[in-house]
Tab-separated table of C-alpha atoms in Angstrom:
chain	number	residue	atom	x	y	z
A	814	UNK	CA	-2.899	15.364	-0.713
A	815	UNK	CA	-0.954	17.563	-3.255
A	816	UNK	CA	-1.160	15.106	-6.553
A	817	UNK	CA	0.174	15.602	-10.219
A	818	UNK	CA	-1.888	12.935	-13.006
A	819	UNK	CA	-0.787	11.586	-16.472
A	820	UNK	CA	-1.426	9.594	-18.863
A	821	UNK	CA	-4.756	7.066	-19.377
A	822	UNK	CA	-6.368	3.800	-18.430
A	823	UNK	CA	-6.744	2.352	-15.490
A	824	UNK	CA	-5.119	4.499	-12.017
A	825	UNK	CA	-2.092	3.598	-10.575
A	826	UNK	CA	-1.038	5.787	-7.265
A	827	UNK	CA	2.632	6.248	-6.976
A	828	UNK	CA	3.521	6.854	-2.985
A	829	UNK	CA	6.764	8.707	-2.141
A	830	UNK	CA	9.181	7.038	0.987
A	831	UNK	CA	10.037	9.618	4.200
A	832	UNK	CA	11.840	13.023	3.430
A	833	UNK	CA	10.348	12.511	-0.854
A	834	UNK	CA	7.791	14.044	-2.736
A	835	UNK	CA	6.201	13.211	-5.810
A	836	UNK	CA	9.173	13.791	-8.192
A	837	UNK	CA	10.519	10.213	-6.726
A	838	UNK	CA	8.947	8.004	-8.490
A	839	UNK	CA	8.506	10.129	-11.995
A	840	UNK	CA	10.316	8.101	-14.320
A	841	UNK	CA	8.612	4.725	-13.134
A	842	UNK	CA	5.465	7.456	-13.685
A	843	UNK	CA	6.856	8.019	-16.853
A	844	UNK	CA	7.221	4.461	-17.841
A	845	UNK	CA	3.683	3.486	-16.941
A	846	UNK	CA	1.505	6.616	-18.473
A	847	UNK	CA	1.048	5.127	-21.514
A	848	UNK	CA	-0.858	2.500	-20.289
A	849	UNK	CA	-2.326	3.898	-16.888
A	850	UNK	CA	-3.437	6.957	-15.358
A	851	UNK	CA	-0.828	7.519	-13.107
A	852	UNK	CA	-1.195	9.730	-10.041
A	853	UNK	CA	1.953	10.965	-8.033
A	854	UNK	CA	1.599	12.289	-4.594
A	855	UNK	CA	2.701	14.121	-2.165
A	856	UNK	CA	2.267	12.832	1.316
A	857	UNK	CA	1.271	14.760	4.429
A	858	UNK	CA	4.119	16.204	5.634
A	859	UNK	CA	6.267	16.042	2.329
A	860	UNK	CA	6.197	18.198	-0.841
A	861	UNK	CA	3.362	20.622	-1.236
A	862	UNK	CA	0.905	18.287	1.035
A	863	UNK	CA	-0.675	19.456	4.571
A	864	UNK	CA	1.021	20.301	7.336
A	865	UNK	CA	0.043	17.570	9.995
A	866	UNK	CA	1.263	16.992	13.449
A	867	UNK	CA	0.133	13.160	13.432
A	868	UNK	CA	1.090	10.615	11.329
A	869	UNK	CA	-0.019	7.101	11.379
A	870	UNK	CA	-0.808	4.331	8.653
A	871	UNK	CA	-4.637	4.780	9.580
A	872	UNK	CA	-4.796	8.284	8.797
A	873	UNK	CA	-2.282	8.267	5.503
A	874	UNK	CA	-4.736	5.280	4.188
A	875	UNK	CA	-7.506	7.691	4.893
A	876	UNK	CA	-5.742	10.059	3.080
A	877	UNK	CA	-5.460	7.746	-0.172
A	878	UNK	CA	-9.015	6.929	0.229
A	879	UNK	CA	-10.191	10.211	0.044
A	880	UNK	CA	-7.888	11.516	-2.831
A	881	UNK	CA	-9.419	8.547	-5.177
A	882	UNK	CA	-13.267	9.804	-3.958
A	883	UNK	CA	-11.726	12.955	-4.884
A	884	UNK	CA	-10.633	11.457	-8.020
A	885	UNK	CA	-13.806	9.610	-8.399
A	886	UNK	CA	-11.867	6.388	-8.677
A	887	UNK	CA	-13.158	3.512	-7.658
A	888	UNK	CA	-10.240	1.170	-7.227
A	889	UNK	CA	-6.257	1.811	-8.235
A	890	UNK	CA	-3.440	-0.091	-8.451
A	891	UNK	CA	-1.039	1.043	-5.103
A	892	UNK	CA	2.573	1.666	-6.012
A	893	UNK	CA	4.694	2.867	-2.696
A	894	UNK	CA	8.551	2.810	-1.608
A	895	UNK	CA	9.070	2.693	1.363
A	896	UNK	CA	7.118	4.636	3.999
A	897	UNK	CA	5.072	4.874	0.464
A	898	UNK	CA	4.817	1.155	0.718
A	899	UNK	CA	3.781	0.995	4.398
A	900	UNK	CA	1.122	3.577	2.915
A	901	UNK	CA	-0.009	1.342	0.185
A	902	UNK	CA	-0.007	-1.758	2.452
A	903	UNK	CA	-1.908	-0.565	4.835
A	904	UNK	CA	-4.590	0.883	2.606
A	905	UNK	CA	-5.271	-2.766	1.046
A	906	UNK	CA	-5.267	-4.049	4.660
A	907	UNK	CA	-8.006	-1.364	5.608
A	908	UNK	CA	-9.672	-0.954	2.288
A	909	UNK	CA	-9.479	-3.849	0.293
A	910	UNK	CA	-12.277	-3.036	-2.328
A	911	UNK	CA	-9.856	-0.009	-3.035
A	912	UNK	CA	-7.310	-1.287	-3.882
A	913	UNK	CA	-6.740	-3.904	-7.027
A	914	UNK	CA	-2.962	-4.662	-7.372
A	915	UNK	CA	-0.226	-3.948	-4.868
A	916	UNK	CA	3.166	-3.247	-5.654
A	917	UNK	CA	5.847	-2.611	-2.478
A	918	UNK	CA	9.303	-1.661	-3.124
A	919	UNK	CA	11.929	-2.457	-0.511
A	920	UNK	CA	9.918	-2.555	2.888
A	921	UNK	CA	7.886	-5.455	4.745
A	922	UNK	CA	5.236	-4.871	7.357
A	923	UNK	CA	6.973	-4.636	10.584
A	924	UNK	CA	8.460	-2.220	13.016
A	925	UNK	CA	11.515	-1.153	12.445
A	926	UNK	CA	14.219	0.405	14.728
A	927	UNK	CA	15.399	4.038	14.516
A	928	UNK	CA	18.074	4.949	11.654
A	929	UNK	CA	17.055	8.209	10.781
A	930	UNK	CA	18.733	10.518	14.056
A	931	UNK	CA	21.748	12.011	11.414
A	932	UNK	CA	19.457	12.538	8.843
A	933	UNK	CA	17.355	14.681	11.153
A	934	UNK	CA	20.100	16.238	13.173
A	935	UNK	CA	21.533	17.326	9.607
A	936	UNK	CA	18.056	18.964	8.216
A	937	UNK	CA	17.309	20.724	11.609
A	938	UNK	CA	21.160	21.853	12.287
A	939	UNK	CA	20.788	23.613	8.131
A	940	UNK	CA	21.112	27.058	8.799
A	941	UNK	CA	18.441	28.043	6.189
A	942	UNK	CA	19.022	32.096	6.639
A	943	UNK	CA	22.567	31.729	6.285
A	944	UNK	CA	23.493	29.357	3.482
A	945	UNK	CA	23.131	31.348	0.270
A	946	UNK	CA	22.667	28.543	-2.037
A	947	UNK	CA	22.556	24.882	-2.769
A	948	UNK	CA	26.202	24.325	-2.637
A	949	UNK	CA	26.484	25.913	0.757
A	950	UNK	CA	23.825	23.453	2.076
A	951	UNK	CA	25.719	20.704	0.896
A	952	UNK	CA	28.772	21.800	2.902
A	953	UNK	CA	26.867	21.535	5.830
A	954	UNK	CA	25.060	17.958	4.709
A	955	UNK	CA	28.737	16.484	4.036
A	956	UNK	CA	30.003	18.461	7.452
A	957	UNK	CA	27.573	15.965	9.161
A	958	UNK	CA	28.545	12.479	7.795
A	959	UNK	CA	25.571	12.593	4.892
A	960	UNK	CA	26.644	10.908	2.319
A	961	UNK	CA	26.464	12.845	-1.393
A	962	UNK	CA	23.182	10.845	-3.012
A	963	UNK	CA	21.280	10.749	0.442
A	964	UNK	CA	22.363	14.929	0.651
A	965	UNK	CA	21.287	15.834	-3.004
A	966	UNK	CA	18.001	13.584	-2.701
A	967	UNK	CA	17.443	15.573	1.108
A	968	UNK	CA	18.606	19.097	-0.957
A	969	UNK	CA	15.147	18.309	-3.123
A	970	UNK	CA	12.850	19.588	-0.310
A	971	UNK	CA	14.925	23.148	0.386
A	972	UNK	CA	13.582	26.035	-1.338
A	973	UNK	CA	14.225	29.872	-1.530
A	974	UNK	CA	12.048	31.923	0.691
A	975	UNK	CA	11.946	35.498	1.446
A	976	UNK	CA	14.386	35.308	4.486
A	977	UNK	CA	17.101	32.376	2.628
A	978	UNK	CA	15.751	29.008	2.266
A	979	UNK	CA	12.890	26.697	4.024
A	980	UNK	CA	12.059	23.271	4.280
A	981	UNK	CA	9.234	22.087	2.481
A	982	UNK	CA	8.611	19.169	4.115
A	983	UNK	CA	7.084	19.661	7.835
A	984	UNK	CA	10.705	18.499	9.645
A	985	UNK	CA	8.844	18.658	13.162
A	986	UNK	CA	5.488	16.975	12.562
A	987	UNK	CA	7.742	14.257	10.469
A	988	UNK	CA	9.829	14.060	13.678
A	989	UNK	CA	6.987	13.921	15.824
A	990	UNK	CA	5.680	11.110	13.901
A	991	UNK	CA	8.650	9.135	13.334
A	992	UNK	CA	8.044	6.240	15.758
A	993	UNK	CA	4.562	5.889	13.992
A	994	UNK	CA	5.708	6.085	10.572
A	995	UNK	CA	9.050	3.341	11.378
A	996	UNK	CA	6.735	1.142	13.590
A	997	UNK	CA	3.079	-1.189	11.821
A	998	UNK	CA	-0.026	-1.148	13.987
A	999	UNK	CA	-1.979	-4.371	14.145
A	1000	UNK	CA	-4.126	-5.584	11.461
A	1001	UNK	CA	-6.726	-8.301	11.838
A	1002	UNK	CA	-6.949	-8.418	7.721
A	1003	UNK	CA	-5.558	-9.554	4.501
A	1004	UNK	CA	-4.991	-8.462	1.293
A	1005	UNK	CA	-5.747	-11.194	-0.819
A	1006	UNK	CA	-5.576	-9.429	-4.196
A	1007	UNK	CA	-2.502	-9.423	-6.819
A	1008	UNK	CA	0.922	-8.457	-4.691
A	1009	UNK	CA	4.356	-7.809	-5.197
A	1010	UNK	CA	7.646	-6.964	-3.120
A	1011	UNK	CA	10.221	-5.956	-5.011
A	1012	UNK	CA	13.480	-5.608	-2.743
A	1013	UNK	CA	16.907	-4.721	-3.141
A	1014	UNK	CA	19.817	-7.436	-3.096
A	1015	UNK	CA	21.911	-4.951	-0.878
A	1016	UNK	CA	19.518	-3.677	1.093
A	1017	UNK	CA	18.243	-4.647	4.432
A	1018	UNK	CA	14.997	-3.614	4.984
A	1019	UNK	CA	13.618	-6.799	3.892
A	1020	UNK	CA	15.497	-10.060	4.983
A	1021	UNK	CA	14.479	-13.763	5.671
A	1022	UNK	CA	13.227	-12.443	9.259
A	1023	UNK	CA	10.354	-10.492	7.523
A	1024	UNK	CA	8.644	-13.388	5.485
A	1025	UNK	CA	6.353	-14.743	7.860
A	1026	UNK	CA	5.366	-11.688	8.655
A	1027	UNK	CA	4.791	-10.832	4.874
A	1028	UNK	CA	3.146	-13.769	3.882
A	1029	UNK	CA	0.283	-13.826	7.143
A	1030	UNK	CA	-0.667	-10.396	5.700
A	1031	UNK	CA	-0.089	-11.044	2.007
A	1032	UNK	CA	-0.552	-14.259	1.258
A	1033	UNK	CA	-0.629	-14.385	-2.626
A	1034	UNK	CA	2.773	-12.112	-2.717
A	1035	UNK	CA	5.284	-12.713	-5.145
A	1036	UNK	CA	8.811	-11.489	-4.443
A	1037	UNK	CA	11.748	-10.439	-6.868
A	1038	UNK	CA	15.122	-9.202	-6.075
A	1039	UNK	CA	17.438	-6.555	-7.988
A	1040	UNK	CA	20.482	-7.494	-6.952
A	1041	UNK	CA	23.063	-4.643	-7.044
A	1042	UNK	CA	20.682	-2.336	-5.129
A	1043	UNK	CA	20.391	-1.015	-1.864
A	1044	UNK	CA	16.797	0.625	-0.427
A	1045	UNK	CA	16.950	3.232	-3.327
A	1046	UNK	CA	16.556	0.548	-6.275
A	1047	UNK	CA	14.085	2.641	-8.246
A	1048	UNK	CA	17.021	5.097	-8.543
A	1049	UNK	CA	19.752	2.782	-8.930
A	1050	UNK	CA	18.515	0.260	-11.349
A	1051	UNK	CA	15.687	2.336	-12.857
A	1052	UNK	CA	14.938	1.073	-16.087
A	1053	UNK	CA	14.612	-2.944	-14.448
A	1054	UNK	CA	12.560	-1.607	-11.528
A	1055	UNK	CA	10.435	0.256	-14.080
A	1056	UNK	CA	10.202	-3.256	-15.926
A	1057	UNK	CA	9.512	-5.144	-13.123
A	1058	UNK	CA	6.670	-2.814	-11.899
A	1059	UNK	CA	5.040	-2.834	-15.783
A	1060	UNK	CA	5.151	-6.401	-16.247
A	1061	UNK	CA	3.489	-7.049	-13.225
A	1062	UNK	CA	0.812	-4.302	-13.630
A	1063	UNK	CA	0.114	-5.438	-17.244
A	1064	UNK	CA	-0.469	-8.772	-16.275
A	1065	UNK	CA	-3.844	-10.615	-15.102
């Protein structure tokens, strides 16, 4: 995993939802490297990370696990939006001694049904060796029904290459992945350590329906709501989700 690491104290890993990269979560990075050693990453598949053609929570754990033996970290404080929070849950359900607080933001651990298709009809459609700059790719973004803050955070991942622009992020192994990385295998664990879900008041990824399903795999969770926010509430409400986030990682 392509990482980037500030600050000092005790590690907190900051995990990236589908189609981010480690830029995502910088300001909440931001907030917190006074305190911790924060390390942003880039998944597989995203940013400057591997090129995969499999994705699946077992293997994205594995990939956290390595990167702190890498790091020479013994246990870290899991931050993840998300995909990134599927990530992070599913690393404390496989590697508990790893991990020593949990923090989700705006998912729960079930399956979820396809929602994605525009998105990925818009990326794939981009005609990288014709556009000739941001604006251009835009057009084409808006030509499809993307809305303007889902096309600018999407526009993050193009790039200049020698022949136009290219996708950094691996658009068919993400594709090829995609009922893995919407869908939650089954654990026979729990996380039993310090937890919290943090979900958005507009936002449906984590409704009444979930809780059960929350609480058999996380059964100390704590849950707060930002109301106001959709799924993006670290970027809409920043400075309260940053809050949120510290207060619970500063406290026993």
């Amino acid at each position: 995993m392509h990482y980037t690491t500030n600050g000092s104290g005790p590690a907190v890993i900051l995990i990236h939802g589908l189609f981010g990269d480690l830029d995502n979560l910088k300001a909440l990075g931001k907030t917190l490297e006074d305190s911790f050693t924060v390390v942003r990453v880039d998944v597989a598949n995203h940013g400057n990370s591997e090129h995969v053609s499999s994705m699946t929570y077992q293997t994205l754990a594995d990939d956290v696990k390595q990167l702190l033996s890498v790091l020479n970290i013994s246990d870290a404080i899991l931050v993840g939006h998300s995909m990134g929070g599927k990530i992070a849950m599913a690393t404390a359900l496989l590697y508990p001694q790893c991990v020593s607080k949990l923090v989700i933001a705006d998912i729960a651990p079930v399956a979820y049904t396809s929602r994605h298709d525009k998105v990925f009809n818009a990326l794939e459609t981009m005609p990288l060796t014709e556009i000739n700059n941001r604006r251009d790719a835009l057009t084409h973004m808006r030509s499809l029904d993307i809305d303007e803050g889902t096309a600018q955070f999407l526009l993050k991942s193009l790039k200049r290459s020698e022949h136009g622009f290219e996708w950094k992020m691996n658009l068919a192994g993400l594709k090829q992945s995609y009922n893995d990385i919407i869908g939650w295998p089954t654990f026979t664990t729990q996380f039993t350590g310090p937890c919290l879900l943090i979900r958005g008041g507009d936002s449906d990824y984590v409704t009444s329906a979930h809780r059960s399903a929350i609480i058999e795999q996380f059964p100390t969770v704590k849950a707060k709501t930002i109301e106001g926010t959709g799924h993006w509430l670290h970027a809409q409400k920043t400075s309260i989700f940053n809050r949120i986030v510290k207060d619970f990682l500063m406290s026993n």
